[in-house]
Amino acid sequence: AQSVTQLGSHVSVSEGALVLLRCNYSSSVPPYLFWYVQYPNQGLQLLLKYTSAATLVKGINGFEAEFKKSETSFHLTKPSAHMSDAAEYFCAVSRGGGTSYGKLTFGQGTILTVHP
Amino acid sequence: ETGVTQSPTHLIKTRGQQVTLRCSSQSGHNTVSWYQQALGQGPQFIFQYYREEENGRGNFPPRFSGLQFPNYSSELNVNALELDDSALYLCASSLRADRPEQYFGPGTRLTVT
């Protein structure tokens, strides 16, 4: 079974400050990990993915995440927040291998607020 | 390249009615997954279709059913609607069932009264 825990349902930062959104996962097999962003009344946009290659993954809009197996973590960071980063962010895990990728298990989400 | 599209955008139904939601996968993608996102929650996996067959199902009752067509578009059908079925329904497509990345459509907002 897989599960995802996002620490902090709300994170607030100032424009230009570091963004850190935390994600811990549980998986019985080597996982594939993802971060998605959701703007109000929209679907989910893929920010970045970890699929067992480099442990430091770079995504769109200046975001990156580091896979740490020893800590079972996949935290999302951005060095300098922009007002347009305000949205809800979801961490998700899927199992690797075969034709059973289909089920993405999501965390509860973290709402990021960016103050001027 | 056309992304994932869903229709309708919004709809309102009455408890006990039936509803059909539609999804067109991204160009070249043959796998479609459906998710339910209740207000304030993360999406929950309903099921996946690959080559017109169900390829995995989440913890949803049989009144949630689906189809995939030869052009890889898909339908989600929900019978005997309940108030708790009110949610955003998201469709996601992937290149193949053995590719983990999923690309989401804008969703259909269903309200059951």
Short mmCIF file of C-alpha atoms in Angstrom, two decimals:
data_model
loop_
_atom_site.label_atom_id
_atom_site.label_comp_id
_atom_site.label_asym_id
_atom_site.label_seq_id
_atom_site.Cartn_x
_atom_site.Cartn_y
_atom_site.Cartn_z
CA ALA A 1 0.00 0.00 0.00
CA GLN A 2 1.09 3.52 -0.67
CA SER A 3 0.38 6.74 1.16
CA VAL A 4 1.47 10.36 1.08
CA THR A 5 1.61 12.87 3.92
CA GLN A 6 1.95 16.56 3.22
CA LEU A 7 3.06 18.42 6.32
CA GLY A 8 1.21 21.71 6.62
CA SER A 9 -2.13 22.30 4.94
CA HIS A 10 -1.29 26.01 4.57
CA VAL A 11 2.08 27.67 3.94
CA SER A 12 2.51 31.43 3.73
CA VAL A 13 5.63 33.17 2.40
CA SER A 14 6.64 36.63 1.28
CA GLU A 15 7.37 37.37 -2.35
CA GLY A 16 11.04 36.59 -2.97
CA ALA A 17 11.32 34.18 -0.03
CA LEU A 18 12.16 30.50 -0.16
CA VAL A 19 9.27 28.12 -0.76
CA LEU A 20 9.44 24.72 1.00
CA LEU A 21 6.52 22.31 0.78
CA ARG A 22 6.98 19.02 2.59
CA CYS A 23 6.00 15.56 1.40
CA ASN A 24 6.67 12.17 2.97
CA TYR A 25 5.63 8.94 1.35
CA SER A 26 5.14 5.33 2.24
CA SER A 27 5.53 2.65 -0.40
CA SER A 28 6.24 -1.06 -0.34
CA VAL A 29 8.04 -0.86 -3.68
CA PRO A 30 10.36 1.74 -5.21
CA PRO A 31 8.04 4.63 -5.88
CA TYR A 32 7.50 7.11 -8.62
CA LEU A 33 6.79 10.54 -7.13
CA PHE A 34 5.14 13.64 -8.50
CA TRP A 35 4.24 17.18 -7.60
CA TYR A 36 1.16 18.76 -9.15
CA VAL A 37 -0.17 22.32 -8.87
CA GLN A 38 -3.84 23.27 -8.95
CA TYR A 39 -5.06 26.81 -9.50
CA PRO A 40 -8.60 27.70 -8.40
CA ASN A 41 -11.31 25.98 -10.43
CA GLN A 42 -8.78 24.24 -12.65
CA GLY A 43 -7.34 20.77 -13.12
CA LEU A 44 -3.90 19.61 -12.00
CA GLN A 45 -0.71 20.60 -13.78
CA LEU A 46 2.38 18.38 -13.53
CA LEU A 47 5.27 20.33 -11.96
CA LEU A 48 7.88 17.60 -11.82
CA LYS A 49 8.41 13.88 -11.46
CA TYR A 50 10.88 11.42 -9.93
CA THR A 51 11.13 8.14 -11.82
CA SER A 52 14.30 6.56 -10.37
CA ALA A 53 16.84 8.60 -12.31
CA ALA A 54 18.53 11.66 -10.72
CA THR A 55 17.45 12.26 -7.12
CA LEU A 56 17.34 16.05 -7.62
CA VAL A 57 14.55 16.79 -10.04
CA LYS A 58 13.97 20.13 -11.74
CA GLY A 59 10.52 21.08 -12.89
CA ILE A 60 8.66 23.96 -14.43
CA ASN A 61 8.40 27.51 -13.07
CA GLY A 62 11.68 27.24 -11.13
CA PHE A 63 10.55 24.43 -8.80
CA GLU A 64 12.69 21.48 -7.84
CA ALA A 65 12.44 18.49 -5.50
CA GLU A 66 14.90 16.07 -3.97
CA PHE A 67 14.16 12.38 -3.46
CA LYS A 68 15.62 11.18 -0.16
CA LYS A 69 15.08 7.46 0.27
CA SER A 70 16.50 7.37 3.81
CA GLU A 71 13.97 9.98 4.91
CA THR A 72 11.16 8.79 2.59
CA SER A 73 10.75 12.41 1.57
CA PHE A 74 10.23 14.37 -1.63
CA HIS A 75 10.06 18.00 -0.57
CA LEU A 76 9.32 20.74 -3.12
CA THR A 77 11.37 23.94 -3.12
CA LYS A 78 11.70 27.19 -5.03
CA PRO A 79 14.40 29.72 -4.13
CA SER A 80 12.30 32.82 -4.67
CA ALA A 81 8.50 32.92 -4.48
CA HIS A 82 6.45 34.85 -7.01
CA MET A 83 2.90 36.04 -6.59
CA SER A 84 1.83 33.72 -9.41
CA ASP A 85 2.96 30.70 -7.34
CA ALA A 86 -0.07 31.06 -5.08
CA ALA A 87 -2.03 27.85 -5.57
CA GLU A 88 -2.63 24.42 -4.04
CA TYR A 89 0.14 21.86 -4.40
CA PHE A 90 -0.29 18.10 -4.29
CA CYS A 91 2.33 15.42 -3.82
CA ALA A 92 1.50 12.02 -5.34
CA VAL A 93 3.02 8.54 -5.49
CA SER A 94 2.53 5.63 -7.82
CA ARG A 95 4.08 2.21 -7.78
CA GLY A 96 6.64 1.33 -10.39
CA GLY A 97 6.67 -1.59 -12.75
CA GLY A 98 4.45 -3.38 -15.19
CA THR A 99 1.13 -1.97 -16.29
CA SER A 100 0.01 -0.97 -12.81
CA TYR A 101 1.10 2.63 -12.69
CA GLY A 102 -2.48 3.82 -12.99
CA LYS A 103 -3.31 4.58 -9.37
CA LEU A 104 -1.84 7.87 -8.24
CA THR A 105 -2.19 8.27 -4.48
CA PHE A 106 -2.35 11.95 -3.51
CA GLY A 107 -1.64 13.84 -0.34
CA GLN A 108 -4.20 16.20 1.15
CA GLY A 109 -2.63 19.22 -0.50
CA THR A 110 -0.84 22.35 0.69
CA ILE A 111 -2.24 25.79 -0.05
CA LEU A 112 0.58 28.25 -0.75
CA THR A 113 -0.11 31.93 -0.11
CA VAL A 114 2.40 34.54 -1.30
CA HIS A 115 2.35 37.97 0.34
CA PRO A 116 3.66 41.11 -1.39
CA GLU B 1 -0.83 18.99 -29.49
CA THR B 2 -4.27 18.90 -27.86
CA GLY B 3 -4.41 18.40 -24.12
CA VAL B 4 -6.97 16.48 -22.10
CA THR B 5 -10.47 17.88 -22.48
CA GLN B 6 -13.58 17.17 -20.40
CA SER B 7 -17.25 17.90 -20.77
CA PRO B 8 -19.40 19.31 -19.41
CA THR B 9 -17.64 21.91 -17.26
CA HIS B 10 -20.37 22.01 -14.64
CA LEU B 11 -23.62 20.22 -14.05
CA ILE B 12 -26.27 19.93 -11.39
CA LYS B 13 -28.19 16.71 -10.77
CA THR B 14 -30.75 15.51 -8.30
CA ARG B 15 -30.17 12.66 -5.86
CA GLY B 16 -31.05 9.33 -7.47
CA GLN B 17 -30.38 10.48 -11.03
CA GLN B 18 -27.67 9.17 -13.35
CA VAL B 19 -24.86 11.18 -14.93
CA THR B 20 -22.31 10.69 -17.72
CA LEU B 21 -19.07 12.61 -17.87
CA ARG B 22 -16.82 12.64 -20.92
CA CYS B 23 -13.09 12.87 -21.48
CA SER B 24 -10.86 13.09 -24.54
CA SER B 25 -7.29 11.99 -23.90
CA GLN B 26 -4.22 13.91 -24.97
CA SER B 27 -3.16 13.21 -28.53
CA GLY B 28 -1.26 9.89 -28.75
CA HIS B 29 -2.25 8.72 -25.24
CA ASN B 30 -4.04 5.38 -24.94
CA THR B 31 -4.63 5.24 -21.17
CA VAL B 32 -7.23 7.20 -19.21
CA SER B 33 -7.71 7.42 -15.45
CA TRP B 34 -10.57 9.01 -13.51
CA TYR B 35 -10.33 10.70 -10.12
CA GLN B 36 -12.84 12.23 -7.70
CA GLN B 37 -11.77 15.34 -5.79
CA ALA B 38 -14.08 16.34 -2.96
CA LEU B 39 -13.87 19.89 -1.69
CA GLY B 40 -10.68 20.45 0.29
CA GLN B 41 -9.31 16.97 -0.44
CA GLY B 42 -6.74 15.41 -2.71
CA PRO B 43 -7.98 13.47 -5.75
CA GLN B 44 -9.05 9.85 -5.16
CA PHE B 45 -8.48 7.23 -7.86
CA ILE B 46 -11.70 5.77 -9.30
CA PHE B 47 -10.41 3.54 -12.14
CA GLN B 48 -8.17 3.38 -15.18
CA TYR B 49 -8.88 2.23 -18.73
CA TYR B 50 -6.24 0.87 -21.07
CA ARG B 51 -7.05 -0.37 -24.56
CA GLU B 52 -10.78 -0.29 -23.77
CA GLU B 53 -10.46 -2.52 -20.68
CA GLU B 54 -10.60 -1.59 -17.01
CA ASN B 55 -7.01 -1.72 -15.72
CA GLY B 56 -7.34 -1.11 -12.00
CA ARG B 57 -10.04 0.25 -9.73
CA GLY B 58 -10.05 2.22 -6.50
CA ASN B 59 -12.41 1.91 -3.56
CA PHE B 60 -15.59 3.04 -5.31
CA PRO B 61 -18.91 1.16 -5.50
CA PRO B 62 -20.14 -0.52 -8.72
CA ARG B 63 -22.52 2.35 -9.45
CA PHE B 64 -19.38 4.10 -10.71
CA SER B 65 -18.66 2.60 -14.12
CA GLY B 66 -16.73 3.57 -17.21
CA LEU B 67 -16.02 2.99 -20.84
CA GLN B 68 -13.14 3.63 -23.18
CA PHE B 69 -13.70 3.92 -26.90
CA PRO B 70 -11.45 2.90 -29.83
CA ASN B 71 -10.26 6.52 -30.16
CA TYR B 72 -9.21 6.31 -26.45
CA SER B 73 -11.79 8.81 -25.27
CA SER B 74 -13.63 7.76 -22.13
CA GLU B 75 -16.85 8.10 -20.16
CA LEU B 76 -17.53 7.97 -16.45
CA ASN B 77 -21.05 6.96 -15.49
CA VAL B 78 -22.49 7.31 -12.02
CA ASN B 79 -25.87 5.78 -11.20
CA ALA B 80 -28.16 6.49 -8.25
CA LEU B 81 -26.43 9.74 -7.39
CA GLU B 82 -25.90 10.55 -3.74
CA LEU B 83 -25.21 13.91 -2.13
CA ASP B 84 -21.64 12.80 -1.34
CA ASP B 85 -20.97 12.36 -5.06
CA SER B 86 -20.75 16.15 -5.33
CA ALA B 87 -17.13 16.75 -6.33
CA LEU B 88 -14.73 17.73 -9.08
CA TYR B 89 -14.22 14.77 -11.41
CA LEU B 90 -10.83 14.73 -13.07
CA CYS B 91 -9.73 12.75 -16.07
CA ALA B 92 -6.04 12.09 -16.70
CA SER B 93 -4.32 10.49 -19.65
CA SER B 94 -0.95 8.83 -20.02
CA LEU B 95 1.03 7.76 -23.05
CA ARG B 96 0.72 4.08 -22.17
CA ALA B 97 -0.29 2.11 -19.08
CA ASP B 98 3.42 1.48 -18.32
CA ARG B 99 4.24 5.19 -18.27
CA PRO B 100 3.71 6.77 -14.85
CA GLU B 101 3.16 10.41 -15.84
CA GLN B 102 -0.48 11.45 -15.98
CA TYR B 103 -1.76 14.65 -17.52
CA PHE B 104 -5.01 16.06 -16.19
CA GLY B 105 -7.96 17.78 -17.78
CA PRO B 106 -9.74 20.78 -16.27
CA GLY B 107 -12.37 18.63 -14.57
CA THR B 108 -16.15 18.50 -14.37
CA ARG B 109 -17.79 20.03 -11.31
CA LEU B 110 -20.78 17.88 -10.31
CA THR B 111 -23.28 19.15 -7.77
CA VAL B 112 -25.93 16.74 -6.44
CA THR B 113 -28.91 18.32 -4.71
#
